[in-house]
Structure formats: C-alpha cells, structure tokens
XYZ file of C-alpha atoms in Angstrom:
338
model
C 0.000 0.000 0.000
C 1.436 3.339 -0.770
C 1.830 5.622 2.123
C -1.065 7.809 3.233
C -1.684 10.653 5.777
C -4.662 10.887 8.540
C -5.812 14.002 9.790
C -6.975 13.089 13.739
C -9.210 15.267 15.969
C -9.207 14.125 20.063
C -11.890 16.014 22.010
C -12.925 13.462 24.576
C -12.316 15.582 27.814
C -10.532 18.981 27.939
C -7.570 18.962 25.712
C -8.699 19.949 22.268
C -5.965 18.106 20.123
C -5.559 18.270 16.393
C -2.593 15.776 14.446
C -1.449 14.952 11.149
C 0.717 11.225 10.569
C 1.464 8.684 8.066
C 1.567 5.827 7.672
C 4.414 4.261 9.086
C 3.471 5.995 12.726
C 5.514 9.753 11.953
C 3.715 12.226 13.902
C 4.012 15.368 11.638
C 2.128 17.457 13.619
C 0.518 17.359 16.863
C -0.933 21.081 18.489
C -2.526 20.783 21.655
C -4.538 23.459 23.592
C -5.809 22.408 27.176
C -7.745 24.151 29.242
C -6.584 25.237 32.294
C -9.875 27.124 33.371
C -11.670 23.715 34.820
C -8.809 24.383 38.127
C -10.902 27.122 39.153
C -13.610 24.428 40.048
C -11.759 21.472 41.335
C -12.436 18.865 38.418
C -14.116 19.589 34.324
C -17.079 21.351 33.830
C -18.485 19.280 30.685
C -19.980 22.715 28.974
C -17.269 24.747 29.497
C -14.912 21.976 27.768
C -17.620 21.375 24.617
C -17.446 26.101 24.573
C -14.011 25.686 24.404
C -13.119 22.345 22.020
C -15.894 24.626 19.451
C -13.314 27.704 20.192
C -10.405 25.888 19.436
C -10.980 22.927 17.277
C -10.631 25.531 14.352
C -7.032 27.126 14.730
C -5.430 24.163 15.607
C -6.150 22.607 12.401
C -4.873 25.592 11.280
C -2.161 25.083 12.895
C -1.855 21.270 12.500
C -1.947 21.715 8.833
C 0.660 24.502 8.840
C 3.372 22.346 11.178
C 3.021 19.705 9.066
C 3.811 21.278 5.842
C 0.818 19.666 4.204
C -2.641 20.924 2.487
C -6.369 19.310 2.770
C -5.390 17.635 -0.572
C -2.231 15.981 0.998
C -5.265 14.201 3.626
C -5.843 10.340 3.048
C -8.646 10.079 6.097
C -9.985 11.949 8.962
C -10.163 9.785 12.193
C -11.209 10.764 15.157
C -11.866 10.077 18.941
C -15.701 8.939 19.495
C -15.648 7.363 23.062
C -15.639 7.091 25.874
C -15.609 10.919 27.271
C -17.334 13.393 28.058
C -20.358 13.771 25.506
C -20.406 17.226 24.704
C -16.538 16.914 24.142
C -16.910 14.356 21.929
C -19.585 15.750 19.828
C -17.793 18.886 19.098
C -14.989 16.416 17.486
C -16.911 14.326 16.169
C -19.260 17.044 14.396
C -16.315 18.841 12.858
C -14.245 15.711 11.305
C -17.665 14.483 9.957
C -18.067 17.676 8.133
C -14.357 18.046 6.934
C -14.547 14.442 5.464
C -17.490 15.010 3.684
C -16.342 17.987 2.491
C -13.402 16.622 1.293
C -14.332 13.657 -0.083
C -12.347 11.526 2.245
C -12.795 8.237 4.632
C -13.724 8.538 8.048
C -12.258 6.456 10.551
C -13.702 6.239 13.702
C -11.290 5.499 16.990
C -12.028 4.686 20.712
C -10.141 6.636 22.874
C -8.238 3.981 25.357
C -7.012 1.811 22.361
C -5.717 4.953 21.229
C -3.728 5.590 24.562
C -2.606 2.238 23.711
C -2.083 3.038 20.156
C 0.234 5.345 21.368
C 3.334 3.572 22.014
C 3.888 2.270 18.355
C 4.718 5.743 17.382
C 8.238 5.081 19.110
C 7.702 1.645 18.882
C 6.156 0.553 15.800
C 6.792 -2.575 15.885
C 5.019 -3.899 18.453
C 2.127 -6.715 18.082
C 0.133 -8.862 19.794
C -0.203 -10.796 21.490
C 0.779 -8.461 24.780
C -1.605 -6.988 28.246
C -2.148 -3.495 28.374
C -3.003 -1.865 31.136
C -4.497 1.409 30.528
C -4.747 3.815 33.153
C -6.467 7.238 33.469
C -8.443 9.702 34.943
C -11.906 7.566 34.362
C -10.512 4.307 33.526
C -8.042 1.389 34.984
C -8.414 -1.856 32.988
C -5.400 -4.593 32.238
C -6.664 -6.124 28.301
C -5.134 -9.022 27.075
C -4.372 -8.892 23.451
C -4.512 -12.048 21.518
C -4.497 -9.714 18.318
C -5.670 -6.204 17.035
C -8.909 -7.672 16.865
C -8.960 -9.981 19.446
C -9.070 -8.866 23.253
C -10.568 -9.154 26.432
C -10.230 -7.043 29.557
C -9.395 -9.632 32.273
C -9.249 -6.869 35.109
C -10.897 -3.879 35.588
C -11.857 -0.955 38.656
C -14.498 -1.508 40.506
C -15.307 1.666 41.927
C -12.387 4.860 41.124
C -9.984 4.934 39.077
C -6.653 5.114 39.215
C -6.092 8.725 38.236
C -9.438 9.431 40.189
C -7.775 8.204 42.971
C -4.612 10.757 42.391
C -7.053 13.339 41.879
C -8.604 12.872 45.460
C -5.918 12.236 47.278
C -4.434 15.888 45.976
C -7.783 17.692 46.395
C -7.924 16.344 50.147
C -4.257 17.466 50.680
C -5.602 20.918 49.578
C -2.638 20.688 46.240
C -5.474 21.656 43.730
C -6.164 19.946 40.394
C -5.026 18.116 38.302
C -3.551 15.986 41.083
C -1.897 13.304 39.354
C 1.082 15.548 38.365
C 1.564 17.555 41.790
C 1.438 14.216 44.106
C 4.085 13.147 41.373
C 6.119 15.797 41.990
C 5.379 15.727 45.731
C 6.406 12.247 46.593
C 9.780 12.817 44.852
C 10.588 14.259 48.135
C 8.383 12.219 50.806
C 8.705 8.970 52.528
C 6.998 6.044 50.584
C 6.552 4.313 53.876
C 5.385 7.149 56.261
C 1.923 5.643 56.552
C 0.704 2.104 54.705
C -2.021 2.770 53.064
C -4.625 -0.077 52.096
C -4.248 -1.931 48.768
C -7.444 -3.637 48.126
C -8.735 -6.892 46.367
C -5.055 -8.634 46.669
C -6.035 -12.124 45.556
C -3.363 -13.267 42.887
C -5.987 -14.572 40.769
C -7.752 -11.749 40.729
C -6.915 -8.317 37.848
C -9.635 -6.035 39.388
C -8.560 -2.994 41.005
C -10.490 -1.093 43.857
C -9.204 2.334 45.255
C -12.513 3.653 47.095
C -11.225 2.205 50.182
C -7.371 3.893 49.708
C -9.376 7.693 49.046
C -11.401 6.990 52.440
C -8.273 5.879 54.644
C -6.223 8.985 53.136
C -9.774 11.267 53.903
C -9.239 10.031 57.469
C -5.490 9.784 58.322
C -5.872 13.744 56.846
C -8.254 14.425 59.134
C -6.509 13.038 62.451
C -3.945 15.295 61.519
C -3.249 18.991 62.811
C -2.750 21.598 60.270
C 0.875 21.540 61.822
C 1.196 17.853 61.119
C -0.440 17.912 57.718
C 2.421 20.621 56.666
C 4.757 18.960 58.054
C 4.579 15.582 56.035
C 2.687 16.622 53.059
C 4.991 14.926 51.193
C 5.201 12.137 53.015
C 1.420 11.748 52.387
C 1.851 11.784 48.956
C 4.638 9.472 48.858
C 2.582 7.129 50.663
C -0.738 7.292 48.665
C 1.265 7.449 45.437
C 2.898 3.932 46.671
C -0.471 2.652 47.630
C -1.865 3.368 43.856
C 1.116 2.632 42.146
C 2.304 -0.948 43.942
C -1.430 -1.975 43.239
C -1.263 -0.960 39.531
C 2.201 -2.588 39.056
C 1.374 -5.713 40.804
C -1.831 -6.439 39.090
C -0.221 -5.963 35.595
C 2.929 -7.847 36.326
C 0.684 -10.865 37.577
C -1.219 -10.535 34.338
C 1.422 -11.137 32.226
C 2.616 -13.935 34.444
C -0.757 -15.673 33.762
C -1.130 -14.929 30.094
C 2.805 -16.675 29.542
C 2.990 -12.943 27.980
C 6.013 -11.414 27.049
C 4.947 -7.929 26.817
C 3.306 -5.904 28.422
C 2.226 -2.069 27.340
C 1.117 0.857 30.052
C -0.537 3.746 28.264
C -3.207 6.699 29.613
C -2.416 9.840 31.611
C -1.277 7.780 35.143
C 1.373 6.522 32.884
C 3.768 9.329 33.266
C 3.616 9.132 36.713
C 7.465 8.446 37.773
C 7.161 6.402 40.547
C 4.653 4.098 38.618
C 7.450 3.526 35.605
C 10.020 2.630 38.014
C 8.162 0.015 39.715
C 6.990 -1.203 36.075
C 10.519 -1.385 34.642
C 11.623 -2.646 37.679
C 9.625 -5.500 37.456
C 9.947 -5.970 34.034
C 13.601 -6.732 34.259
C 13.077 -9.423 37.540
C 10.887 -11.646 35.405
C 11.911 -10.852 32.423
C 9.192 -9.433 30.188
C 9.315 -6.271 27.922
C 7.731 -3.259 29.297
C 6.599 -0.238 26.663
C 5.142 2.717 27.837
C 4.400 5.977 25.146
C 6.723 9.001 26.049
C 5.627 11.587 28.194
C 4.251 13.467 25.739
C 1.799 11.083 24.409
C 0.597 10.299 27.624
C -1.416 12.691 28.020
C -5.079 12.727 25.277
C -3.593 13.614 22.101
C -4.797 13.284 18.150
C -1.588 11.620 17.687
C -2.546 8.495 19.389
C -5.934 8.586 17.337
C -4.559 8.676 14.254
C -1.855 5.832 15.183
C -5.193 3.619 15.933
C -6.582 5.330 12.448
C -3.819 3.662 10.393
C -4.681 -0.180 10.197
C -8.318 0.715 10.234
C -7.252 2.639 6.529
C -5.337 -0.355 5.919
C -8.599 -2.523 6.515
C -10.783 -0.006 5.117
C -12.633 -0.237 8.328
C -14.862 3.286 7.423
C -17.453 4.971 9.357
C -20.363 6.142 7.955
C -21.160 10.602 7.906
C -23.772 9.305 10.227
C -21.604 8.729 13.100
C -22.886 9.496 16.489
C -20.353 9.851 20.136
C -20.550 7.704 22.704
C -19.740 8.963 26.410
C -19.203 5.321 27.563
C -18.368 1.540 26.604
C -14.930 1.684 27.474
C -12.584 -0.276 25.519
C -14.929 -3.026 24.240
C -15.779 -0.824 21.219
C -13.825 -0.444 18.310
C-alpha cells in the first residue's frame, strides 16, 4: 500500500488536540490546547470543555496543517476520537471531522479513545504486536486487556469503583494541592517517605486483575483528618509518597501478575497515570526481575492527544474499516468498542 496521511481530531475531555501522521506511525504534527480554566472548580465542567473544544478545534487545524507542511489535498482520512468521554466533548470532534470528510471527499475512521492511549506507544515503537496486556490507566478508567491480536481482546481486570487517576485526583484535592492531582502528588512524593503511613491496597487475591481504590481515598480522607494543620504541613509529602505507593504498587502488581498468567512477554502501560514516575520505576523494575518487555508511550503522548488517534486510524485505513457521515459519540463503553 502506498503511504497515506490521517488528519486526527481528540476532544474526549478537555484537551482539544488536532494531528497529522502517516503511515508508518511519523507524527508530523501534533498542536494541543488544554484548558486550564476547569482548576478554578476542582475537576471539568463538561460545557465549558464542549465552549471551548468549538473555540479551538478551528485554529489548531490551522495550525496542524501549517506544522506539518501539508494541504487538505495531501489528507488520506480523517479519524477521530468517538468514546468514551465526556459527551459534549466528543460531539464537538466528532461534528467537525464528519463535516471536513465530507467535504473533502475523504474516509472517516472512527477510533475509541483507550485503544488509542494504547495506540500510542507504536509511534516510538512501531513494531510492536500482539499478542501483549495493556493496562491502561487514566483519569476515568483502569483496565489490564489481554491482546490475543488487534482484533482480538478481552479485559481480564478492571476498577471496581475509582480509578486510578481518580484516585490521584482525590488524594491531591484532600491534601488541599489543587487539580489536576496526578502531576503535583508526582512531583510531591519525589521528596516524601513512601513508607510514612501504609495505606490499604485492596482486592489482593493473585488470581484476581480487578482494582479497587474507594477504600485507599477513604483511609487517606481520614489519616488527613486526624492530623493537625501543623502535622499535615509537616509531612505533606510524606502523604503523597505514601498514597502514590499505595496506587502505584497496586497498579504494578496487578499488571505484572497478568502477564505472568497470560505466559505474555509484553506488556504495554498507556493513559495519563502513565507518566507518573514512581509508577514507571516500579513497572521497569519489574519488568527486568521476570523478564518481560515493558513499553510505555513518552511523556508526551501520555497525556489525550490526536496523535494516538490517528496511530489507531492507520490499520483501520489499511482494513478499510470506514465509518459512515452518520456517526454518532458515545460517552461510555470503554474499551470493548472499536
């Protein structure tokens, strides 16, 4: 097949993401505006996001386009994030690439937004191929997949109540560190004592993948509270150390065991949790004790991009695996839709 180019649109929360790459995984552009606004109220107002994805979506295709040296003729396909997420988020992306593929005559490829976190690691990895477990970990979702192919998977393990970056965001908003949390109890427990305080790390049953961290956000909400504001200065850090250990020996452990039980040799980490630090240490870590290989995307793909949209966009061109203009968004269904 000769090479091709996707244009990718990711709207599912609040970064407003617009990418252009080929075929063999190049990202030639990837512009990114987030939206910093949503700190004001402790977590994302869903309106506000779909106001500003509709303000933005515009210039950074604009943008996109410009990085990436390329015109609307130069486009193959237009692919682009349709669930899970926020609805209103979604819609806004979904609205616009429906109307620029029409308009330009060109396919429209349809992508769900956690195998695109997953997707993301074969841009520095391209080689990569089932069969491998994922675990993909985020803000709203924490599920270890097994991968018997592209097109054949199961999720074998799953949250049963937050997730893990739900979990990060709690802990930080109880330690008064403001939101997003994930990245300031990163920074935070750089400094702290992993083993100030052992926090609970549920459902711990070996042949069990399921994760549970309800029970870790109460027993932080009431060691905080025991605390005097003197105390709570004192060992912030050590707080965060210890709740970031909690999260990220229950994450590590689970996947590790997964890929112990699937006679796996590979296992890939993708979603916003991670780039947390102290969860790729114990990962690698692992990794290298029983001898599996660990991928996770680079920081910067981490985070919702297009870029990781359009790298699950390119075997779907390859399959011809089209949507139709009548495409609708989907706030949930997780990873069991393609």
């Amino acid at each position: 097949m000769n090479k091709f180019k996707i244009l990718a649109f990711e709207s599912s929360c609040d970064d407003t993401s617009v990418s252009v790459i080929d075929s063999d995984y190049s990202v030639l552009s990837n512009v990114t505006s987030s939206q910093p606004q949503h700190a004001d109220f402790g977590g994302v107002v869903p309106e506000l996001a779909s106001r500003l994805h509709m303000k933005n979506i515009m210039p950074l295709t604009r943008a996109a386009m410009k990085e990436a040296k390329v015109s609307f003729n130069d486009i193959d396909a237009v692919a682009v994030s349709v669930n899970p997420g926020l609805i209103g988020a979604l819609l806004v992306g979904v609205s616009f690439a429906k109307s620029l593929a029409y308009s330009l005559n060109k396919p429209l490829i349809a992508v769900n937004h956690m195998l695109g976190h997953i997707a993301a690691v074969k841009i520095e990895h391209r080689d990569i191929k089932p069969p491998y477990v994922a675990l993909v970990v985020s803000g709203g979702h924490t599920e270890l997949v097994w991968f018997k192919s592209e097109k054949e998977f199961e999720i074998i393990g799953r949250t049963r109540d937050d997730a893990a970056g739900e979990a990060f965001d709690k802990t930080a908003k109880l330690l008064k560190l403001g939101y997003p949390g994930g990245p300031v109890i990163d920074k935070l427990a750089q400094r702290g004592n992993p083993e100030y305080y052992r926090f609970p790390r549920a459902m711990n049953r070996k042949d069990n993948f399921d994760f549970s961290f309800s029970g870790l956000k109460t027993s932080v909400f009431n060691f905080v509270n025991k605390l005097s504001p003197e105390e709570r200065e004192k060992h912030i850090a050590d707080i965060a150390a210890s709740a970031q250990e909690a999260i990220t020996d229950s994450l590590s452990r689970k996947a590790s065991a997964a890929v112990a039980a699937k006679k796996a040799d590979t296992l890939i980490v993708a979603g916003g949790v991670s780039a947390n630090s102290g969860l790729r240490k114990k990962l690698l870590k692992l990794s290298k004790k029983h001898k599996y290989k660990f991928y996770c995307p680079s920081l910067k793909f981490c985070m919702d991009n297009a870029a990781m949209i359009g790298a699950a966009a390119i075997n779907k061109y390859k399959n011809k695996e089209f949507a139709e203009l009548n495409l609708n968004a989907f706030s949930t269904k997780g990873v069991r839709f393609i």
